[in-house]
C-alpha atoms as a PDB file:
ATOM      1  CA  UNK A   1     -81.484 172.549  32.371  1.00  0.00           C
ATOM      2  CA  UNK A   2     -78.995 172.445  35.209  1.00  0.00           C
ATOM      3  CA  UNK A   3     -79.863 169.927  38.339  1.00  0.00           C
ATOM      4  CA  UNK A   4     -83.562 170.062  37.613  1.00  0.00           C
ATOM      5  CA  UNK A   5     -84.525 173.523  36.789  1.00  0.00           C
ATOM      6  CA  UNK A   6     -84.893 175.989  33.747  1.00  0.00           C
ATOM      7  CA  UNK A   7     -83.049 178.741  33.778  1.00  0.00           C
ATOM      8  CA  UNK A   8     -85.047 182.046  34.750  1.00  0.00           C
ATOM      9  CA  UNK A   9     -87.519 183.505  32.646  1.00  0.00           C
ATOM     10  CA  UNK A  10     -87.440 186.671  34.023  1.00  0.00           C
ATOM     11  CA  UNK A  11     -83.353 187.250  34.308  1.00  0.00           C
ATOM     12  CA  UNK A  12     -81.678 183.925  32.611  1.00  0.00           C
ATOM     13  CA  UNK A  13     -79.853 182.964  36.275  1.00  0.00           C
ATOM     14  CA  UNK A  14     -79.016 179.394  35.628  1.00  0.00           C
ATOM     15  CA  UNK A  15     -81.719 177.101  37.968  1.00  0.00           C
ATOM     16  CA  UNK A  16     -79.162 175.069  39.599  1.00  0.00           C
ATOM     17  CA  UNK A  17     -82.001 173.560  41.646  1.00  0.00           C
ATOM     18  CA  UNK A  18     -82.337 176.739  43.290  1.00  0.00           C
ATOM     19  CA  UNK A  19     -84.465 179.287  41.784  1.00  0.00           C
ATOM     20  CA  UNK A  20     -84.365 183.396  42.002  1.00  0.00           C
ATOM     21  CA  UNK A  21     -86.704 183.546  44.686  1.00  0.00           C
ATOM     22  CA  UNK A  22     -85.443 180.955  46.761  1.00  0.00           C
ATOM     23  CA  UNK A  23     -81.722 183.013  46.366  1.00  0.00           C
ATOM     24  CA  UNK A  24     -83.509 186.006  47.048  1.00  0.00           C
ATOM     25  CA  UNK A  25     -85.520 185.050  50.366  1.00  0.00           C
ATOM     26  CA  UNK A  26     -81.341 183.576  51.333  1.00  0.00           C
ATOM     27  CA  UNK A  27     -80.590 187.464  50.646  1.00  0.00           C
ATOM     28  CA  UNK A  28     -82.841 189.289  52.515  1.00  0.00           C
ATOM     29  CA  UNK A  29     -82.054 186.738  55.278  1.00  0.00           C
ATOM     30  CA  UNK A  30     -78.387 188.118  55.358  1.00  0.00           C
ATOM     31  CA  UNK A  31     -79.522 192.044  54.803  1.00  0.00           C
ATOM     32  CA  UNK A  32     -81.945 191.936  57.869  1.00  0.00           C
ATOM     33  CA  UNK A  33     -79.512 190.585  59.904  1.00  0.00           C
ATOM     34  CA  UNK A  34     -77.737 193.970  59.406  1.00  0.00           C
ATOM     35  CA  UNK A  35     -74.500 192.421  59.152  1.00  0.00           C
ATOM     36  CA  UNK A  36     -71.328 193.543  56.903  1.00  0.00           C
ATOM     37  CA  UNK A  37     -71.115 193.503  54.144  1.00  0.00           C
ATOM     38  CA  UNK A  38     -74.707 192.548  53.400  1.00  0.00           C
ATOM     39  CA  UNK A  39     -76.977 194.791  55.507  1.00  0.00           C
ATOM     40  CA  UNK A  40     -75.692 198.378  54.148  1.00  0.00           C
ATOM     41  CA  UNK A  41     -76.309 197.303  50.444  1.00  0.00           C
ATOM     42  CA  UNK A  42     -79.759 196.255  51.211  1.00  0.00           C
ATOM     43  CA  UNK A  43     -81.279 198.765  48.852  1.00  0.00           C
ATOM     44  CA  UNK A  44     -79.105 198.245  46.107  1.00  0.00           C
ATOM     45  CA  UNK A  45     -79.714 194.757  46.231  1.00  0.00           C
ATOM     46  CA  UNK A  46     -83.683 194.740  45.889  1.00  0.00           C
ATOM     47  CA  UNK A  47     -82.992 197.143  43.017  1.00  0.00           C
ATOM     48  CA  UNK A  48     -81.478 195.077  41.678  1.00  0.00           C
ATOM     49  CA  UNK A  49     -83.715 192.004  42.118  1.00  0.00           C
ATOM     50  CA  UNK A  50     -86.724 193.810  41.374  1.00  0.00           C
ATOM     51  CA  UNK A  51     -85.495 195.284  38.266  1.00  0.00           C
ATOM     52  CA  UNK A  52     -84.391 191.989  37.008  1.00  0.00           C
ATOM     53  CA  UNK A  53     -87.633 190.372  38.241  1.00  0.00           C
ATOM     54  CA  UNK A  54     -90.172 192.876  37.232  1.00  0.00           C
ATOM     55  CA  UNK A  55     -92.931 190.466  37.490  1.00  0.00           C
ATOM     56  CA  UNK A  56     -92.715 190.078  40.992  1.00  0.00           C
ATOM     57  CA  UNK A  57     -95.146 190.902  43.900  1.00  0.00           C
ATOM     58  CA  UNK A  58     -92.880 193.663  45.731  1.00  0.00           C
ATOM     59  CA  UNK A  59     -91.900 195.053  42.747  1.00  0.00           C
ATOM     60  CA  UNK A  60     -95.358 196.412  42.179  1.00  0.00           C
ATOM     61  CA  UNK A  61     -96.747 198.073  38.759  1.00  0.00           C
ATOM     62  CA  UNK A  62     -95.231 201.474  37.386  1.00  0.00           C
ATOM     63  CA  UNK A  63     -92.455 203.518  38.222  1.00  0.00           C
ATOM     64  CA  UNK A  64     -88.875 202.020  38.138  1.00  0.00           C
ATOM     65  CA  UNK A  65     -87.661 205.467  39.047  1.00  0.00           C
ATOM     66  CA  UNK A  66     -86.795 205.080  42.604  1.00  0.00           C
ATOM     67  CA  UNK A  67     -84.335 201.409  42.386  1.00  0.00           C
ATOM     68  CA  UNK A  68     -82.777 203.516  39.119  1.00  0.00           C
ATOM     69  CA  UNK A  69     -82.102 205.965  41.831  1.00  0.00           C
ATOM     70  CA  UNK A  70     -80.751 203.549  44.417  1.00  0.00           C
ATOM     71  CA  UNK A  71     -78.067 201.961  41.884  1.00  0.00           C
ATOM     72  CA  UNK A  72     -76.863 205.258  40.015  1.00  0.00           C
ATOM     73  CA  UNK A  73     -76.378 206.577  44.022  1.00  0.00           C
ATOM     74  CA  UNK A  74     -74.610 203.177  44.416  1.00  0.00           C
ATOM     75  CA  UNK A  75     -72.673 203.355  41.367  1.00  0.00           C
ATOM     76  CA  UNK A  76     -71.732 207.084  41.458  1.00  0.00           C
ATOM     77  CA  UNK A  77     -71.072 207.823  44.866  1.00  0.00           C
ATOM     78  CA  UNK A  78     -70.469 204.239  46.648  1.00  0.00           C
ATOM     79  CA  UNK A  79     -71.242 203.797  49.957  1.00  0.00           C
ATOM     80  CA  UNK A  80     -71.326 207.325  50.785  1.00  0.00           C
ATOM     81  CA  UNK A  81     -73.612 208.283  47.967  1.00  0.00           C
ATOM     82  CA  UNK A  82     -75.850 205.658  49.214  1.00  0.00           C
ATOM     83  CA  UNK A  83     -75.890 206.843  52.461  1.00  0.00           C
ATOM     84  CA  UNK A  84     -76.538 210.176  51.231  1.00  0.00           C
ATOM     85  CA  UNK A  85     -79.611 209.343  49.492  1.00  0.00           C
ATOM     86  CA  UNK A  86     -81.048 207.308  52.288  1.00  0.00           C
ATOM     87  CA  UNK A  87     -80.208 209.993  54.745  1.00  0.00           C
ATOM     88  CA  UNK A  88     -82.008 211.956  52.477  1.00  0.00           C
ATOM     89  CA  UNK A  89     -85.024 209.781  51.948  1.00  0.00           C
ATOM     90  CA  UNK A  90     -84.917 209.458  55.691  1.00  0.00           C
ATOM     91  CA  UNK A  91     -85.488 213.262  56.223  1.00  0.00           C
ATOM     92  CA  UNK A  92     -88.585 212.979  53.776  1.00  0.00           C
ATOM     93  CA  UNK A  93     -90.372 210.154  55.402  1.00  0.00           C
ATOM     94  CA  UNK A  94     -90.421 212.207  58.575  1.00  0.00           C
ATOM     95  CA  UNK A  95     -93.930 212.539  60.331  1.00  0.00           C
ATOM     96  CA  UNK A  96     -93.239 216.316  60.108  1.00  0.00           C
ATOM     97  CA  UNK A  97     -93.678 216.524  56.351  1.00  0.00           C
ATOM     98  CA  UNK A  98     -96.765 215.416  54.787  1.00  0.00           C
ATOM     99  CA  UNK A  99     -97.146 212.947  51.943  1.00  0.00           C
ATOM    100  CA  UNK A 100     -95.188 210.753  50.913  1.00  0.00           C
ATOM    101  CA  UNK A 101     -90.377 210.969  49.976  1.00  0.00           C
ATOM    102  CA  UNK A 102     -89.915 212.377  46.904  1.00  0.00           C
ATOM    103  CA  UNK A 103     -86.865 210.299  45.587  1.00  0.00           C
ATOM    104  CA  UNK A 104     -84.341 212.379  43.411  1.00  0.00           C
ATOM    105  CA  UNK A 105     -85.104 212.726  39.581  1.00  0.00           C
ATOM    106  CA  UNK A 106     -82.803 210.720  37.559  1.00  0.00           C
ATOM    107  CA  UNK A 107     -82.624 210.111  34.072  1.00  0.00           C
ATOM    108  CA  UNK A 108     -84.106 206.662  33.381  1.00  0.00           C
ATOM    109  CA  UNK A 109     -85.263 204.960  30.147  1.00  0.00           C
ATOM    110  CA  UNK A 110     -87.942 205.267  28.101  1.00  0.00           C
ATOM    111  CA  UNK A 111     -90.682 202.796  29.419  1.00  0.00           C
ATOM    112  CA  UNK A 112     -90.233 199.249  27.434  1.00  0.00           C
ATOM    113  CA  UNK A 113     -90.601 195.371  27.946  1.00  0.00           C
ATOM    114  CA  UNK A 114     -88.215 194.315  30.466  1.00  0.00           C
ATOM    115  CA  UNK A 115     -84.901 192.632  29.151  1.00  0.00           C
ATOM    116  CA  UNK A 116     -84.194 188.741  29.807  1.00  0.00           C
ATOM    117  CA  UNK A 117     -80.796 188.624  29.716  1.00  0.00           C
ATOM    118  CA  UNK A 118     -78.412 190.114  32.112  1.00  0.00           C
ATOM    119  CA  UNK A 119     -74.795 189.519  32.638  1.00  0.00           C
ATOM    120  CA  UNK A 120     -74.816 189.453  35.900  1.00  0.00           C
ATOM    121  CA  UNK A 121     -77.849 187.790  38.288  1.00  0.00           C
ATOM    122  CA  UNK A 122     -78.418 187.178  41.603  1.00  0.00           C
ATOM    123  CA  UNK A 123     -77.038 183.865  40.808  1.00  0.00           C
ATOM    124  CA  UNK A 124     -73.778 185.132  40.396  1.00  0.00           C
ATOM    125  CA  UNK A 125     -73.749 187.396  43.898  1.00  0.00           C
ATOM    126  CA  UNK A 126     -74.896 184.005  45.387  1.00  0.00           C
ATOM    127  CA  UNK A 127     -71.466 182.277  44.077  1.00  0.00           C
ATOM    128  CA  UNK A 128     -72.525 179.011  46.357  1.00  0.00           C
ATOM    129  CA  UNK A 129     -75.395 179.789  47.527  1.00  0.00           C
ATOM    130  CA  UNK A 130     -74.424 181.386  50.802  1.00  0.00           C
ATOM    131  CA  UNK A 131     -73.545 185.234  49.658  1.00  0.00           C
ATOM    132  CA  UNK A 132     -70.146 184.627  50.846  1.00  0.00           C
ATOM    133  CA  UNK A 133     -68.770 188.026  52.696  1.00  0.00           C
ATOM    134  CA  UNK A 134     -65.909 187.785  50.428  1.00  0.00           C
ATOM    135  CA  UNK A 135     -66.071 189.727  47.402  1.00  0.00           C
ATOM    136  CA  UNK A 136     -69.726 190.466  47.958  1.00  0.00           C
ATOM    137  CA  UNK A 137     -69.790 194.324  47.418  1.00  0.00           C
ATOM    138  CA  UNK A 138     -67.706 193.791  44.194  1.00  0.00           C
ATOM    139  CA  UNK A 139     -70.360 190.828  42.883  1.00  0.00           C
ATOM    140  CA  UNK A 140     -73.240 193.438  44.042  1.00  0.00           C
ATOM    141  CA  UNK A 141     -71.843 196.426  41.971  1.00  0.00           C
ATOM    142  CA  UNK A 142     -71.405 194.215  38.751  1.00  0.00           C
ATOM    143  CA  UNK A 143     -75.235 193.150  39.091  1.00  0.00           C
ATOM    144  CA  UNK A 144     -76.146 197.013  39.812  1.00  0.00           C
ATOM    145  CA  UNK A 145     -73.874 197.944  36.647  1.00  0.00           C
ATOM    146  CA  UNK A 146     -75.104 194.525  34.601  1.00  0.00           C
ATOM    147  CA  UNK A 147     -78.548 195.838  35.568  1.00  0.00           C
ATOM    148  CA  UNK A 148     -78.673 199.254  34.543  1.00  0.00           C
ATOM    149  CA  UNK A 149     -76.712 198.409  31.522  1.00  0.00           C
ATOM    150  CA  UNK A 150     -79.678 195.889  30.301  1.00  0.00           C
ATOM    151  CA  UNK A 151     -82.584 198.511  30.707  1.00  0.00           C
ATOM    152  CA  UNK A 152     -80.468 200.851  29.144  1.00  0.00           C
ATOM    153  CA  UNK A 153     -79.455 198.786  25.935  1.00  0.00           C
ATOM    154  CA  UNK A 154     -81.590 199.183  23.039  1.00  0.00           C
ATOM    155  CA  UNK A 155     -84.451 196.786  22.739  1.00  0.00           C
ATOM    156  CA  UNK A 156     -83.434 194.457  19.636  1.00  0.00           C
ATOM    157  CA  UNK A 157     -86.144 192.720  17.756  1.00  0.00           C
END
């Protein structure tokens, strides 16, 4: 136990005395404030969280398809394949089509418990606790690649 709290169940982010949530709410903070370099990676971020965090409220039951989408846009194409997708998702959501985006297909993985264990958590993107500006996008692409590597690995046990 570090400073008075477990680790995370859900992603194994040492506690610290801050938990996931509390780091998270400290995130969305920065994103919303649409400053660089947090507010472009906004997406990729909550993929992130809510892939690691399955269990929470926004990430809702069901398909994982759309934050897969996010990260491989992230990871293959950078900022300019993320912009593409939005741009596209953007176009979809307009009140001249009807129904709702259709996000790109992907490849994803089969459907299976969540893993526990990620190399890289939110913790680590935090670094103090304060998301410094410095180095951010490089922390944020090792959680989307720790994150997509951990639902990809083969379940053991």
């Amino acid at each position: 136990m570090l400073g008075g709290m477990a680790n995370c169940a859900a992603c194994g982010a040492p506690g610290g005395g801050v938990g996931c949530q509390e780091r998270f709410e400290r995130l969305l903070a920065l994103d919303h404030a649409r400053r660089e370099p947090w507010g472009s990676l906004h997406g990729v971020v909550v993929a992130c969280f809510l892939l690691q965090h399955p269990g929470h409220p926004l990430a809702g039951p069901g398909d994982h398809g759309p934050w897969w989408a996010m990260l491989r846009a992230y990871l293959d194409g950078g900022r300019d394949g993320l912009g593409a997708l939005t741009e596209t998702m953007r176009r979809g959501n307009s009140h001249r089509r009807r129904g709702r985006p259709q996000w790109p297909t992907v490849p994803v993985p089969p459907q299976r418990a969540a893993p526990t264990g990620f190399g890289v958590t939110i913790a680590d993107v935090a670094v103090d606790g304060s998301f410094p500006a410095d180095g951010y996008e490089e922390r944020v692409r090792a959680w989307a690649e720790s994150t997509l590597a951990a639902w990809s690995a083969e379940p053991t046990g």
